[in-house]
Amino acid sequence: MTAPASKPAAVKPLRVLAVASEVYPLIKTGGLADVVGALPGALAAQKIKVTTLVPGYPAIMQALQRPRAVHVFEDLFGAPARLLSAKAGGLDLLVIDAAHLYNRPGNPYNAPHGGEWGDNAQRFAALGMIGAMVGRGIGKVAAFDLVHAHDWHAGLTPAYMRFGPPGAPPCVFTIHNLAFQGKFPLELAPRLGLPPEAVSIDGVEYYGTLGFLKAGLQCADWVTTVSPSYAAEIRMADHGMGLDGLLRHREATVTGILNGIDDDVWNPETDEMIPMRYTAQSVAKRAENKRALQERLGLEPDPEALVFGAVSRLTWQKGFDLLLGAMPKLLAQGAQLAMLGGGDPEIENGFRRAAAFNPGRVGVTIGYDESLAHLVQAGSDAIVLPSRFEPCGLTQLCALRYGALPLVAHVGGLADTVIDANEAALSMGAGTGFIFSPVTVQMLEAAIERCARLWQDKANWRKVQANALSSDVSWRRPAAQYAALFRRLTAA
Ligand code: ADP
Ligand code: GLC
């Protein structure tokens, strides 16, 4: 007789408060927004309901559907403010309506054509503090089961929770980029409502400054970062950016969970931003997107030329100065470059010059352009990302999904998401792209040459492209890992 099948234990629904400064599709300067925007949908499938707390920047205030005030703060660093509950962009939001802090033009951090706003400490302390208050429950909002704070902007949330009244829910802090640390004069701490005991090496103090990111790393119950390799790298001095000691100390409670991409936003089968939609089975149709990309960027309409694409912030992190160094080699392969990016004026000018000297071979658009980003992914043969460090990286994931072969540096999340199509891999029918290390012009050139050789070997190219297209870059696995972590912490 067989025992009756036992019913699987019902999973308890959880309510999680995410605290972040950016959320796609409402406000974005980088991958942080993509992740914060996609996790709620991905976690819903795990019975986790996420509400996201964000500052009321103009772009957010304008998008709110039926906002209602759920709490009033009589004095939030100099003026009254309201907490609004609303929906926007398909997300459940709580929004800090504080015009004196957030109703400003430009991106969330800098004045237009200027440097950082002079009161960024107050602006993001407000986000951190309200994150901690809302986590415990405030006004008409019930307490959450767990708080999930992202990057330095929300780094004080774990500190206000740790040094506030007892009974706060567990708090997870996610590092998206250790390079942005949010450091301010330590003398500000009392004015930000941090108690004296928080202003110590066990709290927010960081080499004589007030460190928002450091506070998050120090005070959260658990720290995650966005790839397992980056989690290991940041424990070492050369990638730790001054925080490696603390990260080694917390080693048992720091883990890496890879990012995914929103496979509805990034879906070549349904993408309305590209001229020709396709699937893994109809990948030959990409040729039409390649033609459109070449036309858009002023490249020769040559279907046989290997097109390298790039979509990136142009900063030291991303290593595109190395690609400038490798341009002669890239052009010597008969290849073209389709570049979309912006950032460091020196790197921007380097690519402008490369385009001016190589008409029809190098096409450059400086700036931020979401629909062109989709066309670059859908029309390029390979996507280059020569990062010096990369916590996860999303553009290589988009590349895999769109059948452009990623050519990436062997760092962080790039190393965790791309399989190098070397001879051994090819002999087993494996490989999804090209990885080079160390991160130098010479090794980048060698990878470009390997890529160009594979381009000539059409059968193997198609095999690697098919592997890329069948990679799972969705949020399914990562969301299950976040859910398991959240459940473990709330059960403890
Ligand atoms: P990071 O957050 O370090 O900039 P990620 O790869 O995690 O890098 O995320 C970058 C995101 O921003 C991706 O969604 C990418 O498509 C987008 N992006 C970057 N630069 C541009 C640009 N110039 N135009 C449009 N989208 C861009
Ligand atoms: C950061 C990192 C990037 C990561 C993104 C989202 O901006 O630079 O590697 O993909 O955050 O986590």
XYZ file of C-alpha atoms and ligand atoms in Angstrom:
531
model
C 0.000 0.000 0.000
C 1.382 3.375 -0.864
C 1.199 6.191 1.648
C -1.179 8.967 0.664
C 0.742 11.758 -1.007
C 1.250 14.482 1.559
C 0.060 17.915 0.552
C 2.935 20.348 -0.020
C 3.155 22.784 2.891
C 1.378 26.008 1.952
C 3.853 28.879 1.547
C 3.064 31.845 3.671
C 2.478 35.023 1.686
C 4.939 37.753 2.667
C 4.684 41.526 2.439
C 8.002 43.155 1.600
C 8.834 46.857 1.528
C 11.470 47.716 -1.091
C 13.269 51.036 -0.547
C 15.043 52.552 -3.549
C 15.794 55.760 -5.382
C 15.073 54.459 -8.892
C 12.399 52.265 -10.381
C 11.806 51.368 -14.022
C 9.720 52.516 -15.901
C 9.327 55.708 -13.829
C 12.855 56.918 -13.117
C 16.141 55.356 -14.230
C 19.817 56.187 -14.442
C 21.062 52.588 -14.599
C 20.426 48.922 -13.936
C 19.324 49.599 -10.351
C 16.027 50.892 -11.739
C 15.555 47.822 -13.946
C 16.060 45.508 -10.975
C 13.829 47.441 -8.574
C 11.155 47.638 -11.280
C 11.256 43.944 -12.175
C 11.594 42.252 -8.772
C 7.995 42.916 -7.621
C 6.564 41.066 -10.609
C 9.071 38.245 -10.282
C 8.469 37.870 -6.541
C 4.676 37.898 -6.956
C 5.015 34.425 -8.460
C 6.681 33.405 -5.162
C 3.742 34.742 -3.125
C 5.704 37.786 -2.070
C 3.924 41.093 -2.417
C 6.329 43.991 -2.800
C 5.464 47.626 -2.161
C 8.175 50.026 -3.282
C 9.019 53.219 -1.379
C 10.502 55.929 -3.602
C 11.186 59.670 -3.410
C 8.569 61.854 -5.098
C 10.703 63.058 -8.029
C 8.697 64.960 -10.678
C 8.678 61.951 -13.052
C 7.171 59.815 -10.307
C 4.617 62.364 -9.075
C 3.350 62.843 -12.630
C 2.838 59.116 -13.145
C 0.851 58.353 -9.982
C -2.619 56.919 -10.454
C -5.164 57.846 -7.760
C -2.650 58.768 -5.039
C -3.980 58.936 -1.499
C -2.219 60.323 1.552
C -1.597 57.668 4.192
C 0.510 59.708 6.585
C 1.706 63.260 7.190
C 5.184 64.180 8.471
C 5.003 67.578 10.121
C 8.679 68.358 9.648
C 10.784 66.323 7.271
C 14.118 68.153 7.309
C 12.662 71.619 7.124
C 9.129 71.337 5.737
C 6.052 69.138 5.993
C 5.717 66.074 3.753
C 3.174 63.403 2.953
C 3.388 59.691 2.349
C 1.268 58.755 -0.644
C 0.020 55.338 -1.623
C -0.538 54.882 -5.356
C -0.061 52.680 -8.363
C 2.136 53.579 -11.314
C 3.905 51.617 -14.022
C 2.126 48.482 -12.775
C 3.769 48.806 -9.347
C 2.417 49.323 -5.827
C 4.179 52.404 -4.579
C 4.586 54.443 -1.454
C 5.881 57.866 -2.426
C 7.479 60.559 -0.291
C 5.747 63.734 -1.416
C 8.270 66.316 -0.224
C 8.618 69.054 -2.818
C 11.392 70.803 -0.855
C 13.573 67.689 -1.241
C 12.583 66.088 -4.538
C 10.721 68.470 -6.830
C 13.763 69.414 -8.878
C 14.800 69.160 -12.511
C 17.576 66.912 -13.733
C 18.407 63.391 -12.653
C 17.790 62.299 -9.057
C 21.283 63.169 -7.845
C 22.672 66.150 -9.738
C 21.506 69.615 -10.658
C 21.194 70.063 -14.435
C 24.678 71.010 -15.718
C 25.899 71.042 -12.127
C 27.317 68.782 -9.463
C 25.482 66.826 -6.801
C 22.703 68.607 -4.931
C 24.149 70.151 -1.755
C 21.510 68.545 0.455
C 21.779 64.966 -0.811
C 22.489 63.799 2.749
C 19.058 65.098 3.857
C 17.300 63.939 0.673
C 18.465 60.349 1.076
C 18.385 60.317 4.879
C 14.683 61.113 4.433
C 14.310 58.061 2.195
C 16.223 55.914 4.699
C 14.343 57.159 7.721
C 10.905 56.820 6.188
C 11.880 53.353 4.936
C 12.559 52.330 8.526
C 9.330 53.927 9.832
C 7.160 52.385 7.140
C 8.788 48.975 7.661
C 7.464 49.034 11.234
C 4.054 50.259 10.081
C 2.947 53.883 10.041
C -0.389 55.701 9.727
C -2.655 53.607 7.546
C 0.168 51.293 6.434
C 0.536 48.002 8.346
C 3.990 46.705 9.347
C 5.858 44.724 6.677
C 7.355 41.243 7.114
C 10.714 42.365 5.720
C 12.426 45.471 4.371
C 14.678 45.304 1.288
C 16.886 48.388 0.860
C 18.872 49.036 -2.343
C 22.241 50.807 -2.736
C 23.612 53.784 -0.824
C 20.512 55.942 -1.326
C 18.617 53.589 0.988
C 21.670 52.674 3.074
C 20.425 54.454 6.184
C 17.226 52.372 6.313
C 18.998 49.444 8.037
C 20.700 51.927 10.415
C 17.461 53.676 11.431
C 15.954 50.208 11.940
C 18.869 48.904 14.007
C 19.126 52.009 16.198
C 15.392 52.735 16.406
C 12.677 51.260 18.647
C 12.720 47.462 19.034
C 10.509 45.222 16.962
C 11.676 46.180 13.468
C 11.244 43.471 10.806
C 14.365 41.883 9.295
C 16.227 43.964 6.753
C 18.122 42.912 3.614
C 20.479 45.361 1.951
C 21.468 44.865 -1.690
C 24.672 46.305 -3.138
C 24.284 47.170 -6.807
C 27.531 49.069 -7.040
C 30.197 49.540 -4.375
C 31.658 52.474 -6.299
C 28.860 54.799 -5.187
C 29.113 55.057 -1.417
C 27.201 58.161 -0.305
C 29.776 59.764 1.993
C 28.936 62.973 3.885
C 30.347 64.980 6.820
C 29.915 63.046 10.057
C 28.756 66.225 11.854
C 25.440 65.908 9.984
C 24.491 62.717 11.844
C 22.597 64.308 14.789
C 20.669 66.589 12.409
C 19.586 63.514 10.470
C 18.045 62.067 13.616
C 20.701 59.406 14.103
C 21.208 58.694 17.821
C 24.726 59.048 19.299
C 25.169 55.263 19.528
C 24.673 55.012 15.746
C 27.615 57.321 15.151
C 30.316 54.734 15.703
C 32.316 52.201 13.781
C 29.495 49.708 14.484
C 27.027 52.083 12.863
C 27.257 54.808 10.264
C 30.806 56.077 10.858
C 33.179 55.360 7.966
C 36.778 56.611 8.168
C 35.626 59.838 9.831
C 32.677 60.366 7.479
C 29.003 59.467 7.520
C 28.829 56.531 5.116
C 25.384 55.629 3.807
C 26.514 52.484 1.972
C 28.711 51.475 4.868
C 25.743 51.921 7.232
C 23.672 49.563 5.093
C 26.418 46.936 5.030
C 26.973 47.251 8.762
C 23.390 47.283 9.982
C 21.355 45.009 7.681
C 20.540 41.488 8.839
C 21.686 40.169 5.485
C 23.595 41.684 2.578
C 23.200 40.560 -0.990
C 24.912 41.696 -4.115
C 23.965 41.069 -7.699
C 26.239 38.167 -8.654
C 28.138 35.434 -6.810
C 31.469 36.452 -8.378
C 31.068 40.095 -7.326
C 30.179 38.875 -3.800
C 33.563 37.120 -3.728
C 35.522 39.925 -5.453
C 34.430 42.665 -3.051
C 35.927 40.811 -0.116
C 39.335 41.551 -1.632
C 41.192 44.843 -1.563
C 41.343 45.374 -5.329
C 37.549 45.317 -5.723
C 36.476 46.162 -2.162
C 36.746 49.947 -2.558
C 37.673 50.351 1.094
C 34.834 48.149 2.341
C 36.528 44.766 1.855
C 37.433 44.524 5.561
C 33.826 44.949 6.632
C 32.663 42.564 3.911
C 35.157 39.911 5.043
C 33.939 40.380 8.593
C 30.343 39.838 7.431
C 31.290 37.012 5.051
C 28.714 34.534 6.439
C 25.864 36.965 5.777
C 26.843 38.294 2.353
C 25.630 36.371 -0.685
C 25.362 36.932 -4.418
C 22.087 36.552 -6.291
C 22.291 37.191 -10.019
C 20.031 39.711 -11.672
C 17.610 38.705 -14.357
C 15.993 40.880 -17.002
C 12.317 41.546 -17.495
C 11.560 39.129 -20.293
C 8.439 41.045 -21.286
C 10.335 44.312 -21.760
C 13.198 42.450 -23.471
C 11.475 40.008 -25.792
C 12.505 39.939 -29.472
C 9.235 38.181 -30.313
C 7.039 41.068 -29.141
C 9.427 44.059 -29.015
C 7.698 47.052 -30.572
C 10.890 49.104 -30.612
C 12.505 46.977 -33.348
C 11.480 46.831 -37.005
C 11.545 43.026 -37.339
C 10.436 40.722 -34.529
C 11.904 37.226 -34.332
C 12.352 34.123 -32.224
C 15.146 31.577 -31.808
C 13.490 29.653 -34.643
C 13.371 32.643 -36.998
C 16.687 34.223 -36.086
C 17.532 34.852 -39.749
C 15.028 37.716 -39.572
C 17.577 39.609 -37.441
C 19.189 40.597 -40.754
C 16.449 43.187 -41.203
C 17.248 44.730 -37.793
C 20.941 44.752 -38.653
C 20.174 46.651 -41.833
C 18.032 49.145 -39.892
C 20.757 49.611 -37.282
C 23.405 50.179 -39.947
C 21.192 52.754 -41.613
C 20.330 54.498 -38.332
C 23.998 54.858 -37.317
C 25.337 55.683 -40.773
C 27.142 52.358 -41.218
C 27.691 50.728 -44.607
C 24.723 48.427 -45.290
C 26.909 45.337 -45.485
C 25.243 42.151 -44.191
C 28.611 40.363 -44.107
C 30.389 42.908 -41.888
C 30.525 41.735 -38.262
C 28.718 44.439 -36.243
C 29.857 44.976 -32.669
C 27.271 46.890 -30.625
C 27.517 48.628 -27.253
C 24.922 50.169 -24.941
C 26.451 51.627 -21.832
C 27.293 54.393 -19.467
C 30.751 55.517 -20.589
C 32.701 55.552 -17.336
C 35.956 54.068 -16.065
C 33.973 51.096 -14.694
C 32.760 50.052 -18.124
C 36.225 50.060 -19.729
C 35.261 51.594 -23.078
C 38.548 53.491 -23.155
C 40.041 50.007 -23.733
C 37.765 49.537 -26.725
C 39.058 52.834 -28.139
C 42.537 51.327 -27.875
C 41.367 48.183 -29.658
C 39.590 50.006 -32.513
C 42.387 49.491 -35.100
C 42.239 45.732 -34.463
C 38.436 45.713 -34.627
C 38.487 47.586 -37.944
C 41.246 45.338 -39.297
C 38.783 42.432 -38.999
C 36.465 44.234 -41.426
C 34.058 44.770 -38.526
C 31.826 47.744 -37.695
C 30.966 49.374 -34.380
C 27.483 50.604 -33.348
C 27.893 52.538 -30.123
C 25.170 54.021 -27.893
C 26.298 55.580 -24.639
C 27.120 58.625 -22.637
C 29.104 59.752 -19.635
C 32.761 60.715 -19.404
C 33.321 63.507 -21.983
C 36.790 62.194 -22.826
C 35.497 58.747 -23.754
C 32.526 60.290 -25.589
C 34.924 62.417 -27.645
C 37.135 59.420 -28.336
C 34.197 57.637 -29.968
C 33.082 60.792 -31.792
C 36.588 61.009 -33.266
C 36.588 57.304 -34.155
C 33.314 57.854 -36.047
C 34.660 60.947 -37.821
C 37.808 59.100 -38.957
C 35.971 55.934 -40.006
C 32.767 56.958 -41.770
C 30.546 54.010 -42.546
C 32.555 51.781 -40.185
C 31.979 53.375 -36.776
C 28.535 54.759 -35.858
C 28.115 56.570 -32.564
C 25.106 58.007 -30.767
C 26.014 59.860 -27.595
C 23.113 60.033 -25.165
C 20.416 57.909 -23.634
C 17.896 56.338 -25.997
C 15.786 53.407 -24.910
C 14.425 52.404 -28.307
C 17.861 52.619 -29.947
C 19.153 50.371 -27.127
C 16.648 47.725 -28.269
C 17.693 48.135 -31.913
C 21.393 47.788 -31.013
C 20.584 44.517 -29.228
C 18.406 43.241 -32.063
C 20.709 44.295 -34.901
C 24.280 43.781 -33.663
C 26.066 40.471 -34.122
C 27.996 40.839 -30.857
C 27.706 43.155 -27.833
C 30.931 44.402 -26.214
C 31.295 45.088 -22.495
C 34.949 45.442 -21.421
C 34.170 46.359 -17.779
C 36.938 46.738 -15.212
C 34.379 45.672 -12.633
C 30.742 44.732 -13.078
C 28.477 43.842 -10.147
C 26.125 42.077 -12.557
C 25.521 43.899 -15.830
C 22.242 43.689 -17.695
C 23.238 44.442 -21.270
C 24.995 41.084 -21.695
C 21.772 39.414 -20.497
C 19.767 41.386 -23.069
C 22.357 40.375 -25.674
C 21.891 36.668 -24.883
C 18.117 37.079 -25.110
C 18.415 38.839 -28.477
C 20.993 36.489 -29.989
C 23.856 39.018 -30.083
C 26.944 37.251 -28.715
C 28.311 39.005 -25.611
C 32.029 39.773 -25.660
C 32.856 40.608 -22.055
C 35.578 40.992 -19.456
C 35.983 38.187 -16.935
C 34.669 40.109 -13.919
C 31.677 39.968 -11.575
C 28.347 39.145 -13.126
C 29.827 39.016 -16.627
C 31.884 35.981 -15.611
C 28.769 34.403 -14.083
C 26.450 34.818 -17.057
C 28.500 34.224 -20.213
C 30.120 30.920 -21.240
C 33.273 31.415 -23.280
C 33.053 29.750 -26.699
C 36.630 28.463 -26.597
C 37.764 25.335 -28.448
C 36.860 23.022 -25.556
C 33.396 24.521 -25.243
C 32.820 24.420 -29.007
C 33.847 20.767 -29.142
C 31.014 20.071 -26.712
C 28.555 22.334 -28.502
C 28.703 24.807 -25.608
C 29.583 28.503 -25.326
C 27.397 31.610 -25.468
C 29.947 34.405 -26.063
C 33.530 35.513 -25.504
C 35.293 36.275 -22.221
C 38.686 37.884 -21.839
C 41.038 38.316 -18.916
C 43.007 40.186 -17.722
C 41.124 43.329 -18.668
C 43.663 44.887 -21.042
C 43.577 46.239 -24.582
C 45.653 43.233 -25.753
C 43.287 40.628 -24.337
C 40.268 42.561 -25.621
C 41.911 42.541 -29.070
C 42.465 38.798 -28.810
C 38.788 38.270 -27.968
C 37.750 40.467 -30.909
C 39.929 38.307 -33.178
C 38.416 35.107 -31.797
C 34.949 36.535 -32.356
C 35.834 37.497 -35.939
C 37.157 33.972 -36.587
C 33.934 32.436 -35.342
C 31.970 34.871 -37.527
C 33.692 33.248 -40.536
C 32.687 29.782 -39.277
C 28.962 30.198 -39.815
C 27.892 26.780 -38.536
C 29.594 27.258 -35.188
C 28.443 30.877 -34.990
C 24.843 29.741 -35.380
C 25.359 27.072 -32.718
C 26.736 29.605 -30.214
C 23.951 32.021 -31.094
C 21.380 29.277 -30.491
C 22.993 28.588 -27.110
C 22.808 32.292 -26.273
C 19.163 32.449 -27.267
C 18.322 29.480 -25.059
C 20.072 30.887 -21.951
C 17.671 31.535 -19.099
C 18.191 35.203 -18.277
C 14.778 35.641 -16.686
C 14.054 36.471 -13.073
C 12.693 32.995 -12.304
C 15.766 31.508 -10.607
C 16.947 34.710 -8.914
C 13.429 35.427 -7.627
C 13.280 31.961 -6.065
C 16.616 32.664 -4.360
C 15.421 36.026 -2.983
C 12.194 34.344 -1.832
C 14.106 31.580 -0.025
C 16.305 34.180 1.697
C 13.324 36.341 2.695
C 11.486 33.287 4.076
C 14.539 32.147 6.053
C 14.979 35.585 7.607
C 11.322 36.076 8.462
C 11.131 32.586 9.998
C 14.185 33.190 12.179
P 24.782 50.061 -14.939
O 23.620 50.033 -14.012
O 26.092 49.847 -14.264
O 24.797 51.250 -15.827
P 23.564 47.699 -16.154
O 24.054 46.859 -17.276
O 23.172 47.016 -14.921
O 24.681 48.802 -15.921
O 22.276 48.489 -16.587
C 22.284 49.462 -17.562
C 20.867 49.677 -18.041
O 20.781 50.949 -18.648
C 20.429 48.677 -19.084
O 19.018 48.538 -19.009
C 20.837 49.366 -20.393
O 20.098 48.934 -21.481
C 20.544 50.806 -20.057
N 21.386 51.791 -20.737
C 22.674 52.112 -20.481
N 23.107 53.089 -21.282
C 22.065 53.408 -22.075
C 21.871 54.359 -23.126
N 22.845 55.170 -23.513
N 20.657 54.406 -23.717
C 19.671 53.578 -23.335
N 19.797 52.661 -22.355
C 20.967 52.583 -21.728
C 24.801 48.582 -10.937
C 25.920 47.788 -11.569
C 25.450 46.786 -12.597
C 24.203 46.066 -12.137
C 23.136 47.071 -11.751
C 21.842 46.409 -11.274
O 24.535 49.777 -11.565
O 26.911 48.623 -12.125
O 26.484 45.848 -12.828
O 23.716 45.219 -13.160
O 23.604 47.875 -10.714
O 22.048 45.548 -10.185
